[in-house]
mmCIF file of C-alpha atoms in Angstrom:
data_model
loop_
_atom_site.group_PDB
_atom_site.id
_atom_site.type_symbol
_atom_site.label_atom_id
_atom_site.label_comp_id
_atom_site.label_asym_id
_atom_site.label_seq_id
_atom_site.Cartn_x
_atom_site.Cartn_y
_atom_site.Cartn_z
ATOM 1 C CA ASP V 1 4.221 1.394 4.744
ATOM 2 C CA GLY V 2 4.155 -0.869 1.695
ATOM 3 C CA GLY V 3 0.823 -2.009 0.415
ATOM 4 C CA ILE V 4 -1.874 -1.973 -2.201
ATOM 5 C CA THR V 5 -4.272 0.941 -2.526
ATOM 6 C CA GLN V 6 -7.578 0.584 -4.302
ATOM 7 C CA SER V 7 -9.823 3.517 -5.060
ATOM 8 C CA PRO V 8 -12.549 4.468 -4.828
ATOM 9 C CA LYS V 9 -13.966 2.324 -2.029
ATOM 10 C CA TYR V 10 -17.489 2.642 -3.463
ATOM 11 C CA LEU V 11 -18.436 3.288 -7.076
ATOM 12 C CA PHE V 12 -21.738 3.623 -8.868
ATOM 13 C CA ARG V 13 -22.235 3.018 -12.567
ATOM 14 C CA LYS V 14 -24.997 4.292 -14.791
ATOM 15 C CA GLU V 15 -26.412 2.308 -17.670
ATOM 16 C CA GLY V 16 -24.047 2.297 -20.657
ATOM 17 C CA GLN V 17 -21.210 3.890 -18.767
ATOM 18 C CA ASN V 18 -17.608 2.712 -18.493
ATOM 19 C CA VAL V 19 -15.973 3.049 -15.088
ATOM 20 C CA THR V 20 -12.352 2.618 -14.058
ATOM 21 C CA LEU V 21 -11.130 1.153 -10.787
ATOM 22 C CA SER V 22 -7.696 2.162 -9.596
ATOM 23 C CA CYS V 23 -5.063 -0.149 -8.109
ATOM 24 C CA GLU V 24 -1.625 1.057 -7.020
ATOM 25 C CA GLN V 25 1.086 -0.916 -5.202
ATOM 26 C CA ASN V 26 4.407 0.135 -3.686
ATOM 27 C CA LEU V 27 5.599 -3.381 -2.891
ATOM 28 C CA ASN V 28 7.794 -3.541 -5.991
ATOM 29 C CA HIS V 29 5.896 -6.637 -7.110
ATOM 30 C CA ASP V 30 6.036 -7.657 -10.750
ATOM 31 C CA ALA V 31 2.703 -9.467 -10.937
ATOM 32 C CA MET V 32 -0.732 -7.920 -10.407
ATOM 33 C CA TYR V 33 -4.225 -9.400 -10.499
ATOM 34 C CA TRP V 34 -7.875 -8.391 -10.569
ATOM 35 C CA TYR V 35 -10.551 -10.542 -8.972
ATOM 36 C CA ARG V 36 -14.288 -10.313 -8.752
ATOM 37 C CA GLN V 37 -16.102 -11.471 -5.604
ATOM 38 C CA ASP V 38 -19.831 -12.203 -5.524
ATOM 39 C CA PRO V 39 -21.736 -13.102 -2.333
ATOM 40 C CA GLY V 40 -21.276 -16.721 -1.314
ATOM 41 C CA GLN V 41 -18.665 -17.321 -3.982
ATOM 42 C CA GLY V 42 -14.931 -17.456 -4.059
ATOM 43 C CA LEU V 43 -12.789 -15.015 -5.980
ATOM 44 C CA ARG V 44 -12.754 -15.281 -9.741
ATOM 45 C CA LEU V 45 -9.801 -14.036 -11.776
ATOM 46 C CA ILE V 46 -10.567 -11.304 -14.317
ATOM 47 C CA TYR V 47 -7.125 -10.295 -15.614
ATOM 48 C CA TYR V 48 -3.540 -10.666 -14.540
ATOM 49 C CA SER V 49 -0.239 -9.103 -15.502
ATOM 50 C CA GLN V 50 3.170 -10.614 -14.856
ATOM 51 C CA ILE V 51 5.180 -7.690 -16.184
ATOM 52 C CA VAL V 52 4.797 -4.121 -17.413
ATOM 53 C CA ASN V 53 3.108 -3.784 -20.814
ATOM 54 C CA ASP V 54 1.834 -7.329 -20.717
ATOM 55 C CA PHE V 55 -1.423 -8.788 -19.381
ATOM 56 C CA GLN V 56 -3.525 -11.892 -19.884
ATOM 57 C CA LYS V 57 -7.207 -12.736 -19.613
ATOM 58 C CA GLY V 58 -8.336 -14.669 -16.592
ATOM 59 C CA ASP V 59 -11.455 -16.782 -16.230
ATOM 60 C CA ILE V 60 -14.073 -14.011 -16.601
ATOM 61 C CA ALA V 61 -12.475 -11.275 -18.735
ATOM 62 C CA GLU V 62 -15.501 -10.484 -20.918
ATOM 63 C CA GLY V 63 -16.743 -6.928 -20.385
ATOM 64 C CA TYR V 64 -13.522 -5.808 -18.684
ATOM 65 C CA SER V 65 -10.268 -4.231 -19.860
ATOM 66 C CA VAL V 66 -6.941 -3.412 -18.188
ATOM 67 C CA SER V 67 -3.650 -1.678 -18.862
ATOM 68 C CA ARG V 68 -0.210 -2.030 -17.289
ATOM 69 C CA GLU V 69 1.858 0.979 -18.306
ATOM 70 C CA LYS V 70 3.686 1.229 -14.990
ATOM 71 C CA LYS V 71 4.854 -1.423 -12.577
ATOM 72 C CA GLU V 72 2.969 0.204 -9.722
ATOM 73 C CA SER V 73 -0.392 0.581 -11.435
ATOM 74 C CA PHE V 74 -2.970 -1.844 -12.871
ATOM 75 C CA PRO V 75 -6.306 -0.076 -13.508
ATOM 76 C CA LEU V 76 -9.427 -2.067 -14.387
ATOM 77 C CA THR V 77 -12.155 -0.678 -16.641
ATOM 78 C CA VAL V 78 -15.627 -2.148 -16.358
ATOM 79 C CA THR V 79 -17.209 -1.516 -19.723
ATOM 80 C CA SER V 80 -20.859 -1.224 -20.686
ATOM 81 C CA ALA V 81 -20.527 -4.718 -22.187
ATOM 82 C CA GLN V 82 -20.407 -6.152 -18.661
ATOM 83 C CA LYS V 83 -24.111 -6.642 -18.044
ATOM 84 C CA ASN V 84 -23.869 -7.675 -14.409
ATOM 85 C CA PRO V 85 -21.086 -5.544 -12.922
ATOM 86 C CA THR V 86 -22.389 -5.319 -9.352
ATOM 87 C CA ALA V 87 -19.713 -7.003 -7.225
ATOM 88 C CA PHE V 88 -16.759 -6.457 -4.933
ATOM 89 C CA TYR V 89 -13.524 -6.048 -6.901
ATOM 90 C CA LEU V 90 -10.185 -6.969 -5.405
ATOM 91 C CA CYS V 91 -6.731 -6.163 -6.702
ATOM 92 C CA ALA V 92 -3.696 -8.202 -5.669
ATOM 93 C CA SER V 93 0.016 -8.321 -6.340
ATOM 94 C CA SER V 94 2.760 -10.852 -5.851
ATOM 95 C CA PRO V 95 6.498 -11.138 -6.391
ATOM 96 C CA THR V 96 7.274 -13.290 -9.399
ATOM 97 C CA TYR V 97 10.155 -15.043 -7.756
ATOM 98 C CA ALA V 98 9.600 -15.922 -4.149
ATOM 99 C CA SER V 99 9.897 -18.967 -1.979
ATOM 100 C CA ALA V 100 6.145 -18.918 -1.422
ATOM 101 C CA PRO V 101 4.391 -16.866 -4.127
ATOM 102 C CA SER V 102 1.568 -15.482 -2.015
ATOM 103 C CA GLN V 103 -0.663 -12.671 -3.176
ATOM 104 C CA HIS V 104 -1.241 -9.474 -1.227
ATOM 105 C CA PHE V 105 -4.632 -7.817 -1.520
ATOM 106 C CA GLY V 106 -6.021 -4.307 -1.451
ATOM 107 C CA ASP V 107 -9.171 -3.407 0.487
ATOM 108 C CA GLY V 108 -11.431 -3.638 -2.546
ATOM 109 C CA THR V 109 -13.885 -1.489 -4.485
ATOM 110 C CA ARG V 110 -17.615 -2.140 -4.269
ATOM 111 C CA LEU V 111 -19.320 -1.397 -7.581
ATOM 112 C CA SER V 112 -23.079 -0.934 -7.823
ATOM 113 C CA ILE V 113 -25.510 -0.058 -10.587
ATOM 114 C CA LEU V 114 -27.592 3.111 -10.370
ATOM 115 C CA GLY K 1 -10.102 -29.638 -13.345
ATOM 116 C CA GLU K 2 -9.486 -26.908 -10.859
ATOM 117 C CA ASP K 3 -11.829 -26.846 -7.902
ATOM 118 C CA VAL K 4 -11.582 -26.006 -4.226
ATOM 119 C CA GLU K 5 -14.468 -26.808 -1.898
ATOM 120 C CA GLN K 6 -15.246 -25.606 1.593
ATOM 121 C CA SER K 7 -18.231 -25.809 3.886
ATOM 122 C CA LEU K 8 -19.968 -22.435 3.943
ATOM 123 C CA PHE K 9 -20.602 -21.853 7.625
ATOM 124 C CA LEU K 10 -19.147 -22.731 11.037
ATOM 125 C CA SER K 11 -20.328 -21.575 14.449
ATOM 126 C CA VAL K 12 -18.197 -22.005 17.590
ATOM 127 C CA ARG K 13 -18.226 -20.868 21.164
ATOM 128 C CA GLU K 14 -15.615 -18.377 22.294
ATOM 129 C CA GLY K 15 -12.589 -20.200 23.729
ATOM 130 C CA ASP K 16 -13.229 -23.418 21.782
ATOM 131 C CA SER K 17 -11.154 -24.587 18.828
ATOM 132 C CA SER K 18 -12.394 -24.035 15.283
ATOM 133 C CA VAL K 19 -11.593 -26.400 12.443
ATOM 134 C CA ILE K 20 -12.213 -25.245 8.889
ATOM 135 C CA ASN K 21 -11.917 -27.879 6.183
ATOM 136 C CA CYS K 22 -11.100 -27.673 2.500
ATOM 137 C CA THR K 23 -10.668 -30.133 -0.356
ATOM 138 C CA TYR K 24 -8.806 -29.392 -3.551
ATOM 139 C CA THR K 25 -8.327 -31.183 -6.836
ATOM 140 C CA ASP K 26 -4.955 -30.215 -8.293
ATOM 141 C CA SER K 27 -2.526 -32.766 -6.903
ATOM 142 C CA SER K 28 0.339 -30.807 -8.499
ATOM 143 C CA SER K 29 -0.270 -27.715 -6.370
ATOM 144 C CA THR K 30 2.947 -26.733 -4.647
ATOM 145 C CA TYR K 31 1.451 -24.334 -2.113
ATOM 146 C CA LEU K 32 -1.869 -24.101 -0.317
ATOM 147 C CA TYR K 33 -3.043 -20.985 1.459
ATOM 148 C CA TRP K 34 -5.470 -19.749 4.051
ATOM 149 C CA TYR K 35 -6.759 -16.200 3.797
ATOM 150 C CA LYS K 36 -9.035 -14.269 6.170
ATOM 151 C CA GLN K 37 -11.552 -11.641 5.055
ATOM 152 C CA GLU K 38 -13.243 -9.284 7.490
ATOM 153 C CA PRO K 39 -16.423 -7.425 6.438
ATOM 154 C CA GLY K 40 -15.845 -4.914 3.655
ATOM 155 C CA ALA K 41 -12.121 -5.587 3.506
ATOM 156 C CA GLY K 42 -9.646 -7.356 1.292
ATOM 157 C CA LEU K 43 -8.061 -10.721 1.963
ATOM 158 C CA GLN K 44 -5.341 -11.091 4.555
ATOM 159 C CA LEU K 45 -2.866 -13.937 4.191
ATOM 160 C CA LEU K 46 -2.962 -16.022 7.376
ATOM 161 C CA THR K 47 -0.633 -18.860 6.552
ATOM 162 C CA TYR K 48 0.443 -21.220 3.835
ATOM 163 C CA ILE K 49 1.843 -24.725 3.630
ATOM 164 C CA PHE K 50 4.196 -26.286 1.136
ATOM 165 C CA SER K 51 2.914 -29.484 -0.416
ATOM 166 C CA ASN K 52 5.700 -31.645 1.001
ATOM 167 C CA MET K 53 4.676 -30.783 4.570
ATOM 168 C CA ASP K 54 2.010 -32.486 6.660
ATOM 169 C CA MET K 55 1.584 -29.836 9.294
ATOM 170 C CA LYS K 56 2.486 -26.246 10.019
ATOM 171 C CA GLN K 57 1.904 -24.407 13.263
ATOM 172 C CA ASP K 58 1.923 -20.653 13.711
ATOM 173 C CA GLN K 59 0.822 -19.461 17.161
ATOM 174 C CA ARG K 60 -2.913 -20.260 17.417
ATOM 175 C CA LEU K 61 -3.099 -21.580 13.863
ATOM 176 C CA THR K 62 -2.408 -25.172 12.835
ATOM 177 C CA VAL K 63 -2.600 -26.280 9.219
ATOM 178 C CA LEU K 64 -2.905 -29.979 8.408
ATOM 179 C CA LEU K 65 -2.397 -31.315 4.911
ATOM 180 C CA ASN K 66 -3.421 -34.786 3.744
ATOM 181 C CA LYS K 67 -2.071 -35.047 0.205
ATOM 182 C CA LYS K 68 -3.510 -38.489 -0.397
ATOM 183 C CA ASP K 69 -7.055 -37.242 0.218
ATOM 184 C CA LYS K 70 -6.324 -33.705 -1.062
ATOM 185 C CA HIS K 71 -7.642 -32.349 2.210
ATOM 186 C CA LEU K 72 -6.493 -29.229 3.994
ATOM 187 C CA SER K 73 -7.657 -27.964 7.359
ATOM 188 C CA LEU K 74 -7.120 -24.869 9.474
ATOM 189 C CA ARG K 75 -7.430 -25.157 13.228
ATOM 190 C CA ILE K 76 -7.753 -22.004 15.306
ATOM 191 C CA ALA K 77 -7.085 -22.607 18.980
ATOM 192 C CA ASP K 78 -8.863 -20.563 21.672
ATOM 193 C CA THR K 79 -11.165 -18.900 19.146
ATOM 194 C CA GLN K 80 -11.981 -15.266 19.912
ATOM 195 C CA THR K 81 -14.731 -12.949 18.684
ATOM 196 C CA GLY K 82 -12.087 -11.166 16.593
ATOM 197 C CA ASP K 83 -11.680 -14.381 14.619
ATOM 198 C CA SER K 84 -15.193 -13.980 13.191
ATOM 199 C CA ALA K 85 -14.647 -13.604 9.448
ATOM 200 C CA ILE K 86 -14.719 -15.502 6.170
ATOM 201 C CA TYR K 87 -11.835 -17.901 5.668
ATOM 202 C CA PHE K 88 -10.719 -18.831 2.181
ATOM 203 C CA CYS K 89 -8.698 -21.831 1.209
ATOM 204 C CA ALA K 90 -6.683 -21.475 -2.011
ATOM 205 C CA GLU K 91 -4.375 -23.632 -4.062
ATOM 206 C CA ILE K 92 -1.809 -22.400 -6.497
ATOM 207 C CA PHE K 93 -2.507 -23.428 -10.049
ATOM 208 C CA SER K 94 0.203 -25.746 -11.278
ATOM 209 C CA GLY K 95 -0.144 -24.399 -14.817
ATOM 210 C CA GLY K 96 1.857 -21.324 -13.936
ATOM 211 C CA TYR K 97 1.626 -17.519 -13.466
ATOM 212 C CA ASN K 98 0.942 -17.967 -9.734
ATOM 213 C CA LYS K 99 -2.805 -18.150 -10.299
ATOM 214 C CA LEU K 100 -4.714 -18.926 -7.126
ATOM 215 C CA ILE K 101 -7.858 -21.055 -7.149
ATOM 216 C CA PHE K 102 -10.112 -20.068 -4.264
ATOM 217 C CA GLY K 103 -12.834 -21.911 -2.428
ATOM 218 C CA ALA K 104 -16.138 -20.139 -1.773
ATOM 219 C CA GLY K 105 -15.099 -19.317 1.786
ATOM 220 C CA THR K 106 -16.237 -20.498 5.215
ATOM 221 C CA ARG K 107 -17.998 -17.939 7.377
ATOM 222 C CA LEU K 108 -16.865 -18.409 10.982
ATOM 223 C CA ALA K 109 -19.198 -17.047 13.659
ATOM 224 C CA VAL K 110 -17.884 -16.933 17.224
ATOM 225 C CA HIS K 111 -20.465 -16.576 19.975
ATOM 226 C CA PRO K 112 -20.090 -16.069 23.740
#
């Protein structure tokens, strides 16, 4: 079945450590997105990529980095510069050209600080 | 500016209709969406409406769009306990790259 797979489901970060969240899709979508969700808030866009080897900062990119070397994969690294990383992280993808450009989401990764 | 607002909580009795409301600011948005999020899960697309439509019905779901007031609503008929979740309204950013602007979500609680 086509979909988006995020791993791991739960992740713990130590002080000063970088951690990488995985996102893989087999929907053949060109565009991919990373969002951060905090309790009682909507989703905020961290980074997005419309095509392989290209990505752009979203609204809250500081302390995060991404790469897009393959169409299927869009990993997110939470660096030690992100001082408040505890949140639920959601990856999404969408076709670039579609009659209704809706985004499809993975099941998320919950990141906590040790 | 970009902003989407929703009330945070709604409680309904099983079998009643639920109406979740949303206001948005970008009058150039071409599409508006409703997503559902169950505990610990990602977002599931429920339905969407094109900006030139006033209403869209899909089984138990009815979406109403008032472009003049920039108001969107989602009505769930015959609400069931399985409908308990957080519902997000989102508009597509008219500035491009299919960016979605989300509301904070409405938590729907369905009780017997």
